[in-house]
Amino acid sequence: MPATDAPPATDTAPPLVELVDVSKFYGNVKALEGVSLEVHAGEITCVLGDNGAGKSTLIKIIAGLHQHDAGRFAIEGEETRLSSPREALDRGIATVYQDLAVVPLMPVWRNFFLGSEPTKGVGPFKRLDVQLMRETTRAELLRMGIDLRDVDQPIGTLSGGERQCVAIARAVYFGAKVLVLDEPTAALGVKQSGVVLKYVAAARDAGLGVVLITHNPHHAYLVGNRFVLLKRGTMAGRHTRSEIALDELTRQMAGGSELEQLSHELARAPEPSHLGGHPTH
């Protein structure tokens, strides 16, 4: 389901995540400088940029891997400085990286609960509750619209799009309020990308705030409510859906005037005329 523009706030609830003029330095290198964004419940904020634009650094700050050096980072209105990914998870921020942390030979249900396996019994009789994990995995995937024939199959046998969808359903099940998706469609074809975007929209419709990191403006515009454009670690633009059309978003993403300049530089020089003798060299 396509996104609409960001709806007007009906209450005074602060954004789930808010960054204001956030900067990150590695020695003398400015990885991010003056970046701001908002993530609201039931919305998708798209962060667009080419390689080296600062997207990875931004993810690491929101996910608790790195701390920002300047600016303000707030979760539900409370200014914070996350010390670890576990703390981010405890605060409701789940990050799904492009290279999914799955064990390919383990079944889907085992990957779904990896690190958070429920048990039954006590003492020496304590064991994994396999039936609960199987049933829960199947039910949660179905709830997100993912109909897997067999949750016992190794997750490595699923397509890239299906694995992304399992990771999204897992984050929703374990209570994430904010879902950060790192280039979920980067290595996928058109059909599989469409499948993933469908489940990204399902997470949005379940009330999560979603941060979609991508270099594809077409994918972003299909589902996004807000757009933040990064270029060499700084903000090149910040728009809501009603403020920008797809062609303008694509132009800004592609570099706009820089691309026009490049096209002039690459334009072929006019061929010398062959009329009236040999071309001059």
PDB file of C-alpha atoms in Angstrom:
ATOM      1  CA  MET A   1       0.000   0.000   0.000  1.00  0.00           C
ATOM      2  CA  PRO A   2       1.566   3.315  -1.055  1.00  0.00           C
ATOM      3  CA  ALA A   3       2.400   5.917   1.563  1.00  0.00           C
ATOM      4  CA  THR A   4       0.474   9.118   1.958  1.00  0.00           C
ATOM      5  CA  ASP A   5       1.948  12.344   3.192  1.00  0.00           C
ATOM      6  CA  ALA A   6       2.824  12.517   6.865  1.00  0.00           C
ATOM      7  CA  PRO A   7      -0.525  12.946   8.639  1.00  0.00           C
ATOM      8  CA  PRO A   8      -1.002  15.988  10.846  1.00  0.00           C
ATOM      9  CA  ALA A   9      -0.238  15.246  14.486  1.00  0.00           C
ATOM     10  CA  THR A  10      -3.399  14.632  16.464  1.00  0.00           C
ATOM     11  CA  ASP A  11      -1.612  14.808  19.794  1.00  0.00           C
ATOM     12  CA  THR A  12       1.580  16.166  21.249  1.00  0.00           C
ATOM     13  CA  ALA A  13       3.436  12.838  21.287  1.00  0.00           C
ATOM     14  CA  PRO A  14       7.092  13.411  20.446  1.00  0.00           C
ATOM     15  CA  PRO A  15       8.741  11.476  17.600  1.00  0.00           C
ATOM     16  CA  LEU A  16       9.794   7.920  18.451  1.00  0.00           C
ATOM     17  CA  VAL A  17      13.304   8.915  17.361  1.00  0.00           C
ATOM     18  CA  GLU A  18      14.582  12.407  16.650  1.00  0.00           C
ATOM     19  CA  LEU A  19      18.013  13.568  15.553  1.00  0.00           C
ATOM     20  CA  VAL A  20      18.783  17.296  15.525  1.00  0.00           C
ATOM     21  CA  ASP A  21      22.027  18.556  13.941  1.00  0.00           C
ATOM     22  CA  VAL A  22      23.805  15.301  14.799  1.00  0.00           C
ATOM     23  CA  SER A  23      27.493  15.016  13.883  1.00  0.00           C
ATOM     24  CA  LYS A  24      30.051  12.229  14.113  1.00  0.00           C
ATOM     25  CA  PHE A  25      33.818  12.583  13.681  1.00  0.00           C
ATOM     26  CA  TYR A  26      36.525   9.953  13.339  1.00  0.00           C
ATOM     27  CA  GLY A  27      39.659  11.923  14.110  1.00  0.00           C
ATOM     28  CA  ASN A  28      39.726  14.699  11.523  1.00  0.00           C
ATOM     29  CA  VAL A  29      37.237  12.934   9.257  1.00  0.00           C
ATOM     30  CA  LYS A  30      33.657  14.228   9.351  1.00  0.00           C
ATOM     31  CA  ALA A  31      31.487  11.147   8.811  1.00  0.00           C
ATOM     32  CA  LEU A  32      28.260  13.043   9.595  1.00  0.00           C
ATOM     33  CA  GLU A  33      27.673  16.737  10.102  1.00  0.00           C
ATOM     34  CA  GLY A  34      24.457  18.524  11.046  1.00  0.00           C
ATOM     35  CA  VAL A  35      22.023  15.716  10.166  1.00  0.00           C
ATOM     36  CA  SER A  36      18.411  15.894  11.384  1.00  0.00           C
ATOM     37  CA  LEU A  37      15.514  13.477  11.009  1.00  0.00           C
ATOM     38  CA  GLU A  38      12.258  12.433  12.680  1.00  0.00           C
ATOM     39  CA  VAL A  39      10.719   8.984  12.976  1.00  0.00           C
ATOM     40  CA  HIS A  40       7.024   8.806  13.886  1.00  0.00           C
ATOM     41  CA  ALA A  41       4.803   5.839  14.698  1.00  0.00           C
ATOM     42  CA  GLY A  42       3.026   4.526  11.595  1.00  0.00           C
ATOM     43  CA  GLU A  43       5.380   6.332   9.217  1.00  0.00           C
ATOM     44  CA  ILE A  44       8.402   5.513   7.064  1.00  0.00           C
ATOM     45  CA  THR A  45      11.339   7.907   7.029  1.00  0.00           C
ATOM     46  CA  CYS A  46      13.604   7.195   4.050  1.00  0.00           C
ATOM     47  CA  VAL A  47      17.288   8.069   4.211  1.00  0.00           C
ATOM     48  CA  LEU A  48      18.752   8.280   0.705  1.00  0.00           C
ATOM     49  CA  GLY A  49      22.345   8.601  -0.395  1.00  0.00           C
ATOM     50  CA  ASP A  50      25.061   6.995  -2.477  1.00  0.00           C
ATOM     51  CA  ASN A  51      27.987   5.033  -1.063  1.00  0.00           C
ATOM     52  CA  GLY A  52      30.001   7.264   1.240  1.00  0.00           C
ATOM     53  CA  ALA A  53      27.045   9.568   1.932  1.00  0.00           C
ATOM     54  CA  GLY A  54      27.014   8.739   5.658  1.00  0.00           C
ATOM     55  CA  LYS A  55      24.122   6.258   5.750  1.00  0.00           C
ATOM     56  CA  SER A  56      26.128   3.582   7.589  1.00  0.00           C
ATOM     57  CA  THR A  57      27.297   6.030  10.249  1.00  0.00           C
ATOM     58  CA  LEU A  58      23.721   7.209  10.781  1.00  0.00           C
ATOM     59  CA  ILE A  59      22.535   3.605  11.230  1.00  0.00           C
ATOM     60  CA  LYS A  60      25.290   2.922  13.769  1.00  0.00           C
ATOM     61  CA  ILE A  61      24.280   5.930  15.881  1.00  0.00           C
ATOM     62  CA  ILE A  62      20.583   4.996  15.922  1.00  0.00           C
ATOM     63  CA  ALA A  63      21.433   1.315  16.557  1.00  0.00           C
ATOM     64  CA  GLY A  64      23.716   2.109  19.523  1.00  0.00           C
ATOM     65  CA  LEU A  65      26.954   0.948  17.889  1.00  0.00           C
ATOM     66  CA  HIS A  66      28.488   4.437  17.875  1.00  0.00           C
ATOM     67  CA  GLN A  67      27.757   7.579  19.870  1.00  0.00           C
ATOM     68  CA  HIS A  68      27.276  10.966  18.257  1.00  0.00           C
ATOM     69  CA  ASP A  69      29.790  13.730  18.959  1.00  0.00           C
ATOM     70  CA  ALA A  70      27.497  16.736  18.586  1.00  0.00           C
ATOM     71  CA  GLY A  71      23.797  17.522  18.276  1.00  0.00           C
ATOM     72  CA  ARG A  72      20.750  15.972  19.943  1.00  0.00           C
ATOM     73  CA  PHE A  73      19.509  12.372  19.817  1.00  0.00           C
ATOM     74  CA  ALA A  74      16.165  11.744  21.525  1.00  0.00           C
ATOM     75  CA  ILE A  75      13.969   8.665  21.953  1.00  0.00           C
ATOM     76  CA  GLU A  76      10.314   9.538  22.612  1.00  0.00           C
ATOM     77  CA  GLY A  77      11.346  13.032  23.659  1.00  0.00           C
ATOM     78  CA  GLU A  78      14.085  11.948  26.063  1.00  0.00           C
ATOM     79  CA  GLU A  79      17.583  13.010  25.092  1.00  0.00           C
ATOM     80  CA  THR A  80      19.843   9.983  25.107  1.00  0.00           C
ATOM     81  CA  ARG A  81      23.242   8.583  24.190  1.00  0.00           C
ATOM     82  CA  LEU A  82      23.022   4.857  23.539  1.00  0.00           C
ATOM     83  CA  SER A  83      25.945   2.784  24.809  1.00  0.00           C
ATOM     84  CA  SER A  84      25.251  -0.490  22.973  1.00  0.00           C
ATOM     85  CA  PRO A  85      22.952  -2.243  20.481  1.00  0.00           C
ATOM     86  CA  ARG A  86      21.403  -4.112  23.447  1.00  0.00           C
ATOM     87  CA  GLU A  87      20.410  -0.790  25.005  1.00  0.00           C
ATOM     88  CA  ALA A  88      18.906   0.321  21.671  1.00  0.00           C
ATOM     89  CA  LEU A  89      16.928  -2.932  21.531  1.00  0.00           C
ATOM     90  CA  ASP A  90      15.761  -2.457  25.116  1.00  0.00           C
ATOM     91  CA  ARG A  91      14.534   1.014  24.091  1.00  0.00           C
ATOM     92  CA  GLY A  92      12.560  -0.508  21.203  1.00  0.00           C
ATOM     93  CA  ILE A  93      14.960   0.119  18.298  1.00  0.00           C
ATOM     94  CA  ALA A  94      15.604  -2.969  16.130  1.00  0.00           C
ATOM     95  CA  THR A  95      18.062  -2.845  13.229  1.00  0.00           C
ATOM     96  CA  VAL A  96      17.988  -5.280  10.311  1.00  0.00           C
ATOM     97  CA  TYR A  97      21.300  -5.145   8.472  1.00  0.00           C
ATOM     98  CA  GLN A  98      21.827  -5.873   4.792  1.00  0.00           C
ATOM     99  CA  ASP A  99      23.953  -8.931   5.617  1.00  0.00           C
ATOM    100  CA  LEU A 100      21.290 -10.588   7.763  1.00  0.00           C
ATOM    101  CA  ALA A 101      22.503 -12.233  10.968  1.00  0.00           C
ATOM    102  CA  VAL A 102      21.036 -15.655  10.252  1.00  0.00           C
ATOM    103  CA  VAL A 103      22.382 -19.196  10.528  1.00  0.00           C
ATOM    104  CA  PRO A 104      21.646 -20.568   7.022  1.00  0.00           C
ATOM    105  CA  LEU A 105      21.463 -24.262   7.969  1.00  0.00           C
ATOM    106  CA  MET A 106      19.152 -23.723  10.956  1.00  0.00           C
ATOM    107  CA  PRO A 107      15.385 -23.893  10.405  1.00  0.00           C
ATOM    108  CA  VAL A 108      13.339 -20.709  10.013  1.00  0.00           C
ATOM    109  CA  TRP A 109      11.768 -21.038  13.496  1.00  0.00           C
ATOM    110  CA  ARG A 110      15.184 -21.374  15.153  1.00  0.00           C
ATOM    111  CA  ASN A 111      16.459 -18.246  13.426  1.00  0.00           C
ATOM    112  CA  PHE A 112      13.260 -16.405  14.371  1.00  0.00           C
ATOM    113  CA  PHE A 113      13.988 -16.977  18.093  1.00  0.00           C
ATOM    114  CA  LEU A 114      17.799 -16.975  17.892  1.00  0.00           C
ATOM    115  CA  GLY A 115      19.140 -15.682  21.209  1.00  0.00           C
ATOM    116  CA  SER A 116      15.670 -15.454  22.767  1.00  0.00           C
ATOM    117  CA  GLU A 117      14.563 -19.084  22.846  1.00  0.00           C
ATOM    118  CA  PRO A 118      11.641 -19.924  25.195  1.00  0.00           C
ATOM    119  CA  THR A 119      12.071 -22.978  27.397  1.00  0.00           C
ATOM    120  CA  LYS A 120       9.807 -25.295  29.358  1.00  0.00           C
ATOM    121  CA  GLY A 121      10.436 -27.451  32.394  1.00  0.00           C
ATOM    122  CA  VAL A 122      12.741 -26.675  35.308  1.00  0.00           C
ATOM    123  CA  GLY A 123      16.188 -27.721  36.478  1.00  0.00           C
ATOM    124  CA  PRO A 124      17.637 -30.709  34.637  1.00  0.00           C
ATOM    125  CA  PHE A 125      14.341 -31.093  32.742  1.00  0.00           C
ATOM    126  CA  LYS A 126      14.545 -27.618  31.214  1.00  0.00           C
ATOM    127  CA  ARG A 127      14.496 -27.737  27.429  1.00  0.00           C
ATOM    128  CA  LEU A 128      13.652 -25.604  24.423  1.00  0.00           C
ATOM    129  CA  ASP A 129       9.934 -25.225  23.757  1.00  0.00           C
ATOM    130  CA  VAL A 130      10.193 -26.260  20.116  1.00  0.00           C
ATOM    131  CA  GLN A 131       6.447 -26.586  19.541  1.00  0.00           C
ATOM    132  CA  LEU A 132       5.819 -23.050  20.841  1.00  0.00           C
ATOM    133  CA  MET A 133       8.596 -21.662  18.635  1.00  0.00           C
ATOM    134  CA  ARG A 134       7.290 -23.442  15.533  1.00  0.00           C
ATOM    135  CA  GLU A 135       3.681 -22.339  16.104  1.00  0.00           C
ATOM    136  CA  THR A 136       4.632 -18.770  17.019  1.00  0.00           C
ATOM    137  CA  THR A 137       6.911 -18.372  14.008  1.00  0.00           C
ATOM    138  CA  ARG A 138       4.241 -19.654  11.631  1.00  0.00           C
ATOM    139  CA  ALA A 139       1.534 -17.436  13.221  1.00  0.00           C
ATOM    140  CA  GLU A 140       3.681 -14.281  13.276  1.00  0.00           C
ATOM    141  CA  LEU A 141       4.771 -14.719   9.670  1.00  0.00           C
ATOM    142  CA  LEU A 142       1.143 -15.242   8.656  1.00  0.00           C
ATOM    143  CA  ARG A 143       0.136 -12.116  10.588  1.00  0.00           C
ATOM    144  CA  MET A 144       2.572 -10.140   8.437  1.00  0.00           C
ATOM    145  CA  GLY A 145       1.158 -11.844   5.336  1.00  0.00           C
ATOM    146  CA  ILE A 146       4.065 -14.280   4.879  1.00  0.00           C
ATOM    147  CA  ASP A 147       2.755 -17.776   4.162  1.00  0.00           C
ATOM    148  CA  LEU A 148       5.713 -20.131   4.514  1.00  0.00           C
ATOM    149  CA  ARG A 149       4.951 -23.733   3.646  1.00  0.00           C
ATOM    150  CA  ASP A 150       7.380 -25.129   6.170  1.00  0.00           C
ATOM    151  CA  VAL A 151       9.027 -23.288   9.078  1.00  0.00           C
ATOM    152  CA  ASP A 152      11.304 -26.334   9.522  1.00  0.00           C
ATOM    153  CA  GLN A 153      13.124 -25.632   6.268  1.00  0.00           C
ATOM    154  CA  PRO A 154      16.624 -24.127   6.611  1.00  0.00           C
ATOM    155  CA  ILE A 155      16.417 -20.346   6.356  1.00  0.00           C
ATOM    156  CA  GLY A 156      19.230 -20.516   3.793  1.00  0.00           C
ATOM    157  CA  THR A 157      16.772 -22.073   1.319  1.00  0.00           C
ATOM    158  CA  LEU A 158      14.600 -18.928   1.351  1.00  0.00           C
ATOM    159  CA  SER A 159      15.050 -16.150  -1.178  1.00  0.00           C
ATOM    160  CA  GLY A 160      16.793 -12.946  -0.112  1.00  0.00           C
ATOM    161  CA  GLY A 161      13.440 -11.169   0.002  1.00  0.00           C
ATOM    162  CA  GLU A 162      11.863 -13.869   2.170  1.00  0.00           C
ATOM    163  CA  ARG A 163      14.773 -13.740   4.628  1.00  0.00           C
ATOM    164  CA  GLN A 164      14.360  -9.960   4.930  1.00  0.00           C
ATOM    165  CA  CYS A 165      10.651 -10.479   5.606  1.00  0.00           C
ATOM    166  CA  VAL A 166      11.363 -13.020   8.366  1.00  0.00           C
ATOM    167  CA  ALA A 167      13.713 -10.482  10.004  1.00  0.00           C
ATOM    168  CA  ILE A 168      11.023  -7.774   9.820  1.00  0.00           C
ATOM    169  CA  ALA A 169       8.382 -10.090  11.345  1.00  0.00           C
ATOM    170  CA  ARG A 170      10.824 -11.051  14.101  1.00  0.00           C
ATOM    171  CA  ALA A 171      11.435  -7.404  15.042  1.00  0.00           C
ATOM    172  CA  VAL A 172       7.685  -6.734  15.157  1.00  0.00           C
ATOM    173  CA  TYR A 173       7.088  -9.813  17.340  1.00  0.00           C
ATOM    174  CA  PHE A 174       9.788  -8.899  19.852  1.00  0.00           C
ATOM    175  CA  GLY A 175       8.211  -5.497  20.458  1.00  0.00           C
ATOM    176  CA  ALA A 176      10.213  -3.092  18.335  1.00  0.00           C
ATOM    177  CA  LYS A 177       8.799   0.427  18.161  1.00  0.00           C
ATOM    178  CA  VAL A 178      11.347   1.572  15.596  1.00  0.00           C
ATOM    179  CA  LEU A 179      12.606  -0.622  12.767  1.00  0.00           C
ATOM    180  CA  VAL A 180      15.816   0.415  10.984  1.00  0.00           C
ATOM    181  CA  LEU A 181      16.278  -1.336   7.630  1.00  0.00           C
ATOM    182  CA  ASP A 182      19.708  -1.157   6.002  1.00  0.00           C
ATOM    183  CA  GLU A 183      19.322  -1.313   2.196  1.00  0.00           C
ATOM    184  CA  PRO A 184      16.800  -4.217   2.344  1.00  0.00           C
ATOM    185  CA  THR A 185      16.297  -4.250  -1.449  1.00  0.00           C
ATOM    186  CA  ALA A 186      19.902  -3.586  -2.520  1.00  0.00           C
ATOM    187  CA  ALA A 187      20.705  -7.083  -3.786  1.00  0.00           C
ATOM    188  CA  LEU A 188      17.203  -8.003  -4.967  1.00  0.00           C
ATOM    189  CA  GLY A 189      15.416  -8.011  -8.310  1.00  0.00           C
ATOM    190  CA  VAL A 190      12.236  -6.066  -9.018  1.00  0.00           C
ATOM    191  CA  LYS A 191       9.807  -8.774  -7.891  1.00  0.00           C
ATOM    192  CA  GLN A 192      11.644  -9.605  -4.649  1.00  0.00           C
ATOM    193  CA  SER A 193      12.072  -5.880  -3.903  1.00  0.00           C
ATOM    194  CA  GLY A 194       8.314  -5.487  -4.235  1.00  0.00           C
ATOM    195  CA  VAL A 195       7.780  -8.319  -1.745  1.00  0.00           C
ATOM    196  CA  VAL A 196      10.085  -6.689   0.812  1.00  0.00           C
ATOM    197  CA  LEU A 197       8.504  -3.236   0.381  1.00  0.00           C
ATOM    198  CA  LYS A 198       5.096  -4.832   0.976  1.00  0.00           C
ATOM    199  CA  TYR A 199       6.276  -6.079   4.383  1.00  0.00           C
ATOM    200  CA  VAL A 200       7.990  -2.784   5.166  1.00  0.00           C
ATOM    201  CA  ALA A 201       4.570  -1.183   4.620  1.00  0.00           C
ATOM    202  CA  ALA A 202       3.003  -3.892   6.825  1.00  0.00           C
ATOM    203  CA  ALA A 203       5.376  -2.930   9.665  1.00  0.00           C
ATOM    204  CA  ARG A 204       4.369   0.712   9.186  1.00  0.00           C
ATOM    205  CA  ASP A 205       0.686  -0.250   9.254  1.00  0.00           C
ATOM    206  CA  ALA A 206       1.309  -2.223  12.478  1.00  0.00           C
ATOM    207  CA  GLY A 207       2.218   1.135  14.051  1.00  0.00           C
ATOM    208  CA  LEU A 208       6.009   0.975  13.953  1.00  0.00           C
ATOM    209  CA  GLY A 209       8.203   3.883  12.986  1.00  0.00           C
ATOM    210  CA  VAL A 210      10.412   2.708  10.132  1.00  0.00           C
ATOM    211  CA  VAL A 211      13.765   4.071   8.966  1.00  0.00           C
ATOM    212  CA  LEU A 212      14.406   2.813   5.432  1.00  0.00           C
ATOM    213  CA  ILE A 213      18.009   3.276   4.287  1.00  0.00           C
ATOM    214  CA  THR A 214      18.258   3.084   0.502  1.00  0.00           C
ATOM    215  CA  HIS A 215      19.986   4.461  -2.578  1.00  0.00           C
ATOM    216  CA  ASN A 216      16.876   3.813  -4.705  1.00  0.00           C
ATOM    217  CA  PRO A 217      14.505   6.824  -4.867  1.00  0.00           C
ATOM    218  CA  HIS A 218      11.834   4.756  -6.658  1.00  0.00           C
ATOM    219  CA  HIS A 219      11.643   2.277  -3.770  1.00  0.00           C
ATOM    220  CA  ALA A 220      11.690   5.120  -1.242  1.00  0.00           C
ATOM    221  CA  TYR A 221       8.880   7.010  -2.950  1.00  0.00           C
ATOM    222  CA  LEU A 222       6.646   3.921  -3.099  1.00  0.00           C
ATOM    223  CA  VAL A 223       6.385   3.725   0.699  1.00  0.00           C
ATOM    224  CA  GLY A 224       7.997   6.821   2.255  1.00  0.00           C
ATOM    225  CA  ASN A 225       6.341   9.601   4.255  1.00  0.00           C
ATOM    226  CA  ARG A 226       9.514  11.608   4.866  1.00  0.00           C
ATOM    227  CA  PHE A 227      12.768  11.803   2.926  1.00  0.00           C
ATOM    228  CA  VAL A 228      16.242  12.775   4.115  1.00  0.00           C
ATOM    229  CA  LEU A 229      18.967  13.054   1.462  1.00  0.00           C
ATOM    230  CA  LEU A 230      22.588  12.639   2.528  1.00  0.00           C
ATOM    231  CA  LYS A 231      25.625  13.649   0.536  1.00  0.00           C
ATOM    232  CA  ARG A 232      29.188  13.297   1.804  1.00  0.00           C
ATOM    233  CA  GLY A 233      27.970  13.200   5.408  1.00  0.00           C
ATOM    234  CA  THR A 234      25.794  16.314   5.231  1.00  0.00           C
ATOM    235  CA  MET A 235      22.121  16.866   4.522  1.00  0.00           C
ATOM    236  CA  ALA A 236      21.349  17.598   0.892  1.00  0.00           C
ATOM    237  CA  GLY A 237      17.602  17.802   1.467  1.00  0.00           C
ATOM    238  CA  ARG A 238      14.755  17.065   3.852  1.00  0.00           C
ATOM    239  CA  HIS A 239      11.184  16.737   2.593  1.00  0.00           C
ATOM    240  CA  THR A 240       7.752  15.350   3.399  1.00  0.00           C
ATOM    241  CA  ARG A 241       5.935  13.483   0.665  1.00  0.00           C
ATOM    242  CA  SER A 242       3.690  16.420  -0.310  1.00  0.00           C
ATOM    243  CA  GLU A 243       6.718  18.677  -0.766  1.00  0.00           C
ATOM    244  CA  ILE A 244       8.511  16.685  -3.451  1.00  0.00           C
ATOM    245  CA  ALA A 245       7.647  14.639  -6.532  1.00  0.00           C
ATOM    246  CA  LEU A 246       9.464  11.464  -7.532  1.00  0.00           C
ATOM    247  CA  ASP A 247      11.273  13.080 -10.473  1.00  0.00           C
ATOM    248  CA  GLU A 248      12.618  15.871  -8.245  1.00  0.00           C
ATOM    249  CA  LEU A 249      13.634  13.385  -5.541  1.00  0.00           C
ATOM    250  CA  THR A 250      15.445  11.359  -8.202  1.00  0.00           C
ATOM    251  CA  ARG A 251      17.117  14.502  -9.590  1.00  0.00           C
ATOM    252  CA  GLN A 252      18.335  15.547  -6.143  1.00  0.00           C
ATOM    253  CA  MET A 253      19.492  12.033  -5.386  1.00  0.00           C
ATOM    254  CA  ALA A 254      21.393  11.848  -8.675  1.00  0.00           C
ATOM    255  CA  GLY A 255      23.185  15.106  -8.029  1.00  0.00           C
ATOM    256  CA  GLY A 256      21.006  17.347 -10.169  1.00  0.00           C
ATOM    257  CA  SER A 257      23.196  20.191 -11.410  1.00  0.00           C
ATOM    258  CA  GLU A 258      26.348  18.051 -11.044  1.00  0.00           C
ATOM    259  CA  LEU A 259      24.821  15.486 -13.388  1.00  0.00           C
ATOM    260  CA  GLU A 260      23.942  18.200 -15.908  1.00  0.00           C
ATOM    261  CA  GLN A 261      27.518  19.489 -15.740  1.00  0.00           C
ATOM    262  CA  LEU A 262      28.835  15.969 -16.265  1.00  0.00           C
ATOM    263  CA  SER A 263      26.588  15.451 -19.281  1.00  0.00           C
ATOM    264  CA  HIS A 264      28.043  18.615 -20.842  1.00  0.00           C
ATOM    265  CA  GLU A 265      31.577  17.380 -20.164  1.00  0.00           C
ATOM    266  CA  LEU A 266      30.830  13.969 -21.664  1.00  0.00           C
ATOM    267  CA  ALA A 267      28.990  15.316 -24.695  1.00  0.00           C
ATOM    268  CA  ARG A 268      30.705  14.348 -27.927  1.00  0.00           C
ATOM    269  CA  ALA A 269      32.414  17.133 -29.776  1.00  0.00           C
ATOM    270  CA  PRO A 270      30.737  17.770 -33.150  1.00  0.00           C
ATOM    271  CA  GLU A 271      32.209  15.627 -35.900  1.00  0.00           C
ATOM    272  CA  PRO A 272      34.299  17.612 -38.404  1.00  0.00           C
ATOM    273  CA  SER A 273      32.712  17.927 -41.807  1.00  0.00           C
ATOM    274  CA  HIS A 274      33.899  15.509 -44.487  1.00  0.00           C
ATOM    275  CA  LEU A 275      32.555  17.676 -47.308  1.00  0.00           C
ATOM    276  CA  GLY A 276      35.092  19.288 -49.539  1.00  0.00           C
ATOM    277  CA  GLY A 277      38.116  17.161 -48.671  1.00  0.00           C
ATOM    278  CA  HIS A 278      39.699  15.265 -45.816  1.00  0.00           C
ATOM    279  CA  PRO A 279      38.953  16.095 -42.151  1.00  0.00           C
ATOM    280  CA  THR A 280      41.656  18.120 -40.488  1.00  0.00           C
ATOM    281  CA  HIS A 281      43.529  16.640 -37.525  1.00  0.00           C
TER     282      HIS A 281
END
